[in-house]
Amino acid sequence: MGVRPLRRRDARTWARLRAENAEWLGPWEATLPREAGQPATSYVGMVGTLRRRARQGHAMPFAVTWHDEMVGMLTVNGITWGSARWASMGYWVAKSHAGRSITPTAVALVTDHLLTTTGLHRVEIAIRPENAASLRIVEKLGFTEIGLAPRFLHIAGAWRDHRVFQVLAEDAQDGVLSRLGPTPPV
């Protein structure tokens, strides 16, 4: 299990996973409010946008993998430099691969990368209060809850509240991955 850069050739796998998991992901899926216009209509368009934002230093798109096969996605967004040096993270995994420590491992790997190699100071994850699986992830990884953000993000067609969690570089000097304990066999 792990992460790797998202590739254009992941299009078929991504489309299959999204179709097979539409009901599973629907309650947590970011949507655009009516006034924002139409979302990107294709995988290639989405990847193009993410790659452009990555070249500008504002995003990092990753495929979440199991036995080197894409089973989900993790995106770092809103990378802010200067005196803030922070970013937010969002992720999803196929229902067939939930509960195998894949997502906590992916989140930990990318968080460690952001706090060490990239040099960010803070990583944030915002989670709907009803999303028990994601709440378990931040709990396992030792993220600190910093508050409730009312009507924070447009999800499943409406503005939804989110609980906001963070980890700071000085609070994760031994790495976030080490908080998971021994890595389960793949």
PDB file of C-alpha atoms in Angstrom:
ATOM      1  CA  MET A   1       0.000   0.000   0.000  1.00  0.00           C
ATOM      2  CA  GLY A   2       1.165   3.482  -0.707  1.00  0.00           C
ATOM      3  CA  VAL A   3       0.850   6.560  -2.871  1.00  0.00           C
ATOM      4  CA  ARG A   4       2.270   7.691  -6.182  1.00  0.00           C
ATOM      5  CA  PRO A   5       1.683  10.669  -8.474  1.00  0.00           C
ATOM      6  CA  LEU A   6      -1.649  10.603 -10.276  1.00  0.00           C
ATOM      7  CA  ARG A   7      -1.187   9.794 -13.983  1.00  0.00           C
ATOM      8  CA  ARG A   8      -3.262  10.386 -17.095  1.00  0.00           C
ATOM      9  CA  ARG A   9      -3.202   6.645 -17.804  1.00  0.00           C
ATOM     10  CA  ASP A  10      -5.124   6.082 -14.533  1.00  0.00           C
ATOM     11  CA  ALA A  11      -8.251   7.326 -16.357  1.00  0.00           C
ATOM     12  CA  ARG A  12      -9.936   3.926 -16.866  1.00  0.00           C
ATOM     13  CA  THR A  13      -9.221   2.740 -13.338  1.00  0.00           C
ATOM     14  CA  TRP A  14     -10.386   6.053 -11.877  1.00  0.00           C
ATOM     15  CA  ALA A  15     -13.619   5.951 -13.918  1.00  0.00           C
ATOM     16  CA  ARG A  16     -14.305   2.344 -12.889  1.00  0.00           C
ATOM     17  CA  LEU A  17     -13.660   3.087  -9.206  1.00  0.00           C
ATOM     18  CA  ARG A  18     -15.839   6.200  -9.260  1.00  0.00           C
ATOM     19  CA  ALA A  19     -18.703   4.328 -10.969  1.00  0.00           C
ATOM     20  CA  GLU A  20     -18.483   1.307  -8.646  1.00  0.00           C
ATOM     21  CA  ASN A  21     -18.303   3.531  -5.561  1.00  0.00           C
ATOM     22  CA  ALA A  22     -20.770   6.297  -6.438  1.00  0.00           C
ATOM     23  CA  GLU A  23     -23.135   5.419  -3.590  1.00  0.00           C
ATOM     24  CA  TRP A  24     -20.249   4.873  -1.123  1.00  0.00           C
ATOM     25  CA  LEU A  25     -18.620   8.241  -1.911  1.00  0.00           C
ATOM     26  CA  GLY A  26     -21.758  10.308  -2.585  1.00  0.00           C
ATOM     27  CA  PRO A  27     -22.412  11.553   0.968  1.00  0.00           C
ATOM     28  CA  TRP A  28     -18.853  12.929   1.223  1.00  0.00           C
ATOM     29  CA  GLU A  29     -18.361  14.150  -2.339  1.00  0.00           C
ATOM     30  CA  ALA A  30     -17.494  17.800  -2.934  1.00  0.00           C
ATOM     31  CA  THR A  31     -19.932  19.454  -5.326  1.00  0.00           C
ATOM     32  CA  LEU A  32     -20.087  22.858  -6.908  1.00  0.00           C
ATOM     33  CA  PRO A  33     -22.849  25.249  -5.893  1.00  0.00           C
ATOM     34  CA  ARG A  34     -25.050  26.304  -8.808  1.00  0.00           C
ATOM     35  CA  GLU A  35     -23.422  29.744  -9.059  1.00  0.00           C
ATOM     36  CA  ALA A  36     -19.934  28.210  -9.515  1.00  0.00           C
ATOM     37  CA  GLY A  37     -20.659  26.823 -12.965  1.00  0.00           C
ATOM     38  CA  GLN A  38     -19.981  23.376 -14.306  1.00  0.00           C
ATOM     39  CA  PRO A  39     -17.277  21.068 -12.889  1.00  0.00           C
ATOM     40  CA  ALA A  40     -14.567  19.538 -15.055  1.00  0.00           C
ATOM     41  CA  THR A  41     -16.342  16.947 -17.155  1.00  0.00           C
ATOM     42  CA  SER A  42     -13.492  14.522 -17.685  1.00  0.00           C
ATOM     43  CA  TYR A  43     -10.695  12.788 -15.861  1.00  0.00           C
ATOM     44  CA  VAL A  44      -8.178  14.269 -18.304  1.00  0.00           C
ATOM     45  CA  GLY A  45      -9.521  17.761 -17.549  1.00  0.00           C
ATOM     46  CA  MET A  46      -9.296  17.159 -13.804  1.00  0.00           C
ATOM     47  CA  VAL A  47      -5.742  15.812 -14.029  1.00  0.00           C
ATOM     48  CA  GLY A  48      -4.735  18.720 -16.270  1.00  0.00           C
ATOM     49  CA  THR A  49      -6.054  21.210 -13.726  1.00  0.00           C
ATOM     50  CA  LEU A  50      -4.373  19.407 -10.819  1.00  0.00           C
ATOM     51  CA  ARG A  51      -1.056  19.180 -12.670  1.00  0.00           C
ATOM     52  CA  ARG A  52      -1.163  22.884 -13.514  1.00  0.00           C
ATOM     53  CA  ARG A  53      -1.848  23.713  -9.865  1.00  0.00           C
ATOM     54  CA  ALA A  54       0.974  21.324  -8.851  1.00  0.00           C
ATOM     55  CA  ARG A  55       3.461  23.101 -11.154  1.00  0.00           C
ATOM     56  CA  GLN A  56       2.420  26.371  -9.490  1.00  0.00           C
ATOM     57  CA  GLY A  57       3.118  24.819  -6.062  1.00  0.00           C
ATOM     58  CA  HIS A  58      -0.541  24.872  -4.932  1.00  0.00           C
ATOM     59  CA  ALA A  59      -1.561  21.187  -5.111  1.00  0.00           C
ATOM     60  CA  MET A  60      -0.256  17.598  -5.103  1.00  0.00           C
ATOM     61  CA  PRO A  61      -2.468  14.854  -6.596  1.00  0.00           C
ATOM     62  CA  PHE A  62      -1.744  11.232  -5.638  1.00  0.00           C
ATOM     63  CA  ALA A  63      -3.154   7.825  -6.481  1.00  0.00           C
ATOM     64  CA  VAL A  64      -3.678   5.667  -3.393  1.00  0.00           C
ATOM     65  CA  THR A  65      -2.423   2.163  -4.179  1.00  0.00           C
ATOM     66  CA  TRP A  66      -2.761  -1.443  -3.044  1.00  0.00           C
ATOM     67  CA  HIS A  67      -0.397  -3.961  -4.655  1.00  0.00           C
ATOM     68  CA  ASP A  68       0.608  -1.153  -7.036  1.00  0.00           C
ATOM     69  CA  GLU A  69      -3.000  -0.802  -8.267  1.00  0.00           C
ATOM     70  CA  MET A  70      -4.929   2.456  -7.860  1.00  0.00           C
ATOM     71  CA  VAL A  71      -7.704   2.029  -5.266  1.00  0.00           C
ATOM     72  CA  GLY A  72      -8.315   5.659  -4.325  1.00  0.00           C
ATOM     73  CA  MET A  73      -7.073   9.207  -4.497  1.00  0.00           C
ATOM     74  CA  LEU A  74      -5.508  11.728  -2.131  1.00  0.00           C
ATOM     75  CA  THR A  75      -5.176  15.379  -3.041  1.00  0.00           C
ATOM     76  CA  VAL A  76      -3.249  18.082  -1.232  1.00  0.00           C
ATOM     77  CA  ASN A  77      -4.872  21.441  -1.954  1.00  0.00           C
ATOM     78  CA  GLY A  78      -4.477  25.050  -0.991  1.00  0.00           C
ATOM     79  CA  ILE A  79      -0.741  24.847  -0.437  1.00  0.00           C
ATOM     80  CA  THR A  80       0.149  28.211   1.061  1.00  0.00           C
ATOM     81  CA  TRP A  81       3.718  29.406   1.351  1.00  0.00           C
ATOM     82  CA  GLY A  82       5.177  32.500   3.000  1.00  0.00           C
ATOM     83  CA  SER A  83       4.615  32.849   6.704  1.00  0.00           C
ATOM     84  CA  ALA A  84       1.752  30.302   6.778  1.00  0.00           C
ATOM     85  CA  ARG A  85       3.320  27.190   5.122  1.00  0.00           C
ATOM     86  CA  TRP A  86       0.268  24.929   5.317  1.00  0.00           C
ATOM     87  CA  ALA A  87      -2.049  22.820   3.145  1.00  0.00           C
ATOM     88  CA  SER A  88      -5.292  20.868   3.323  1.00  0.00           C
ATOM     89  CA  MET A  89      -5.803  17.258   2.364  1.00  0.00           C
ATOM     90  CA  GLY A  90      -8.744  15.287   0.989  1.00  0.00           C
ATOM     91  CA  TYR A  91      -8.965  11.606   0.088  1.00  0.00           C
ATOM     92  CA  TRP A  92     -11.174   8.675  -0.846  1.00  0.00           C
ATOM     93  CA  VAL A  93     -10.731   4.918  -1.178  1.00  0.00           C
ATOM     94  CA  ALA A  94     -12.848   2.250  -2.863  1.00  0.00           C
ATOM     95  CA  LYS A  95     -15.289   0.522  -0.516  1.00  0.00           C
ATOM     96  CA  SER A  96     -13.698  -2.825  -1.424  1.00  0.00           C
ATOM     97  CA  HIS A  97     -10.437  -1.626   0.149  1.00  0.00           C
ATOM     98  CA  ALA A  98     -11.784   0.218   3.195  1.00  0.00           C
ATOM     99  CA  GLY A  99     -10.708  -1.077   6.619  1.00  0.00           C
ATOM    100  CA  ARG A 100      -7.269  -2.309   5.495  1.00  0.00           C
ATOM    101  CA  SER A 101      -5.260   0.675   6.859  1.00  0.00           C
ATOM    102  CA  ILE A 102      -4.705   1.841   3.276  1.00  0.00           C
ATOM    103  CA  THR A 103      -6.090   5.340   3.797  1.00  0.00           C
ATOM    104  CA  PRO A 104      -4.417   6.012   7.164  1.00  0.00           C
ATOM    105  CA  THR A 105      -1.114   4.865   5.654  1.00  0.00           C
ATOM    106  CA  ALA A 106      -1.562   7.101   2.597  1.00  0.00           C
ATOM    107  CA  VAL A 107      -2.489  10.105   4.755  1.00  0.00           C
ATOM    108  CA  ALA A 108       0.509   9.480   7.033  1.00  0.00           C
ATOM    109  CA  LEU A 109       2.951   9.091   4.115  1.00  0.00           C
ATOM    110  CA  VAL A 110       1.818  12.302   2.446  1.00  0.00           C
ATOM    111  CA  THR A 111       1.666  14.222   5.730  1.00  0.00           C
ATOM    112  CA  ASP A 112       5.237  13.205   6.526  1.00  0.00           C
ATOM    113  CA  HIS A 113       6.297  14.255   3.025  1.00  0.00           C
ATOM    114  CA  LEU A 114       4.608  17.641   3.440  1.00  0.00           C
ATOM    115  CA  LEU A 115       6.108  18.310   6.874  1.00  0.00           C
ATOM    116  CA  THR A 116       9.643  17.166   6.035  1.00  0.00           C
ATOM    117  CA  THR A 117      10.566  17.135   2.354  1.00  0.00           C
ATOM    118  CA  THR A 118       8.206  19.930   1.313  1.00  0.00           C
ATOM    119  CA  GLY A 119       8.818  21.976   4.449  1.00  0.00           C
ATOM    120  CA  LEU A 120       5.250  22.847   5.399  1.00  0.00           C
ATOM    121  CA  HIS A 121       4.472  23.692   9.006  1.00  0.00           C
ATOM    122  CA  ARG A 122       0.846  22.556   9.178  1.00  0.00           C
ATOM    123  CA  VAL A 123      -1.437  20.014   7.468  1.00  0.00           C
ATOM    124  CA  GLU A 124      -5.201  20.290   7.842  1.00  0.00           C
ATOM    125  CA  ILE A 125      -8.022  17.826   7.221  1.00  0.00           C
ATOM    126  CA  ALA A 126     -11.684  18.908   7.358  1.00  0.00           C
ATOM    127  CA  ILE A 127     -14.236  16.127   7.940  1.00  0.00           C
ATOM    128  CA  ARG A 128     -18.015  16.060   8.062  1.00  0.00           C
ATOM    129  CA  PRO A 129     -19.120  15.200  11.615  1.00  0.00           C
ATOM    130  CA  GLU A 130     -21.063  12.175  10.298  1.00  0.00           C
ATOM    131  CA  ASN A 131     -18.042  10.620   8.562  1.00  0.00           C
ATOM    132  CA  ALA A 132     -17.010   8.104  11.225  1.00  0.00           C
ATOM    133  CA  ALA A 133     -14.417   6.375   9.017  1.00  0.00           C
ATOM    134  CA  SER A 134     -12.484   9.595   8.342  1.00  0.00           C
ATOM    135  CA  LEU A 135     -12.750  10.627  11.982  1.00  0.00           C
ATOM    136  CA  ARG A 136     -11.066   7.326  12.918  1.00  0.00           C
ATOM    137  CA  ILE A 137      -8.208   8.127  10.525  1.00  0.00           C
ATOM    138  CA  VAL A 138      -7.314  11.469  12.123  1.00  0.00           C
ATOM    139  CA  GLU A 139      -7.706   9.914  15.568  1.00  0.00           C
ATOM    140  CA  LYS A 140      -5.285   7.065  14.696  1.00  0.00           C
ATOM    141  CA  LEU A 141      -2.787   9.548  13.279  1.00  0.00           C
ATOM    142  CA  GLY A 142      -2.937  11.947  16.214  1.00  0.00           C
ATOM    143  CA  PHE A 143      -4.278  15.000  14.407  1.00  0.00           C
ATOM    144  CA  THR A 144      -5.580  17.644  16.830  1.00  0.00           C
ATOM    145  CA  GLU A 145      -9.123  18.957  16.483  1.00  0.00           C
ATOM    146  CA  ILE A 146      -9.074  22.736  16.231  1.00  0.00           C
ATOM    147  CA  GLY A 147     -12.750  23.506  15.772  1.00  0.00           C
ATOM    148  CA  LEU A 148     -15.976  23.336  13.853  1.00  0.00           C
ATOM    149  CA  ALA A 149     -16.321  25.174  10.545  1.00  0.00           C
ATOM    150  CA  PRO A 150     -20.028  25.809   9.910  1.00  0.00           C
ATOM    151  CA  ARG A 151     -21.157  25.388   6.294  1.00  0.00           C
ATOM    152  CA  PHE A 152     -17.488  24.939   5.355  1.00  0.00           C
ATOM    153  CA  LEU A 153     -17.695  23.060   2.063  1.00  0.00           C
ATOM    154  CA  HIS A 154     -20.295  22.279  -0.576  1.00  0.00           C
ATOM    155  CA  ILE A 155     -20.830  18.514  -0.278  1.00  0.00           C
ATOM    156  CA  ALA A 156     -23.520  16.350  -1.855  1.00  0.00           C
ATOM    157  CA  GLY A 157     -25.426  19.421  -3.040  1.00  0.00           C
ATOM    158  CA  ALA A 158     -25.461  21.591   0.114  1.00  0.00           C
ATOM    159  CA  TRP A 159     -23.138  23.599   2.375  1.00  0.00           C
ATOM    160  CA  ARG A 160     -21.995  21.243   5.154  1.00  0.00           C
ATOM    161  CA  ASP A 161     -20.362  21.707   8.536  1.00  0.00           C
ATOM    162  CA  HIS A 162     -16.904  20.188   9.027  1.00  0.00           C
ATOM    163  CA  ARG A 163     -14.729  19.361  11.993  1.00  0.00           C
ATOM    164  CA  VAL A 164     -11.220  20.672  11.355  1.00  0.00           C
ATOM    165  CA  PHE A 165      -8.078  18.795  12.411  1.00  0.00           C
ATOM    166  CA  GLN A 166      -4.402  19.654  12.084  1.00  0.00           C
ATOM    167  CA  VAL A 167      -0.936  18.328  12.677  1.00  0.00           C
ATOM    168  CA  LEU A 168       2.025  20.662  13.120  1.00  0.00           C
ATOM    169  CA  ALA A 169       5.614  19.877  12.169  1.00  0.00           C
ATOM    170  CA  GLU A 170       6.853  20.265  15.747  1.00  0.00           C
ATOM    171  CA  ASP A 171       4.194  17.836  16.987  1.00  0.00           C
ATOM    172  CA  ALA A 172       5.221  15.125  14.496  1.00  0.00           C
ATOM    173  CA  GLN A 173       8.999  15.080  14.737  1.00  0.00           C
ATOM    174  CA  ASP A 174       9.045  11.258  14.719  1.00  0.00           C
ATOM    175  CA  GLY A 175       6.736  11.213  11.705  1.00  0.00           C
ATOM    176  CA  VAL A 176       3.017  10.571  11.471  1.00  0.00           C
ATOM    177  CA  LEU A 177       3.532   7.137   9.878  1.00  0.00           C
ATOM    178  CA  SER A 178       5.205   5.927  13.082  1.00  0.00           C
ATOM    179  CA  ARG A 179       1.914   6.518  14.926  1.00  0.00           C
ATOM    180  CA  LEU A 180       0.310   3.615  13.041  1.00  0.00           C
ATOM    181  CA  GLY A 181       2.661   1.069  14.564  1.00  0.00           C
ATOM    182  CA  PRO A 182       3.893  -1.875  12.503  1.00  0.00           C
ATOM    183  CA  THR A 183       2.785  -1.782   8.885  1.00  0.00           C
ATOM    184  CA  PRO A 184       0.240  -4.545   8.178  1.00  0.00           C
ATOM    185  CA  PRO A 185       1.259  -7.087   5.520  1.00  0.00           C
ATOM    186  CA  VAL A 186       0.165  -6.233   2.003  1.00  0.00           C
TER     187      VAL A 186
END
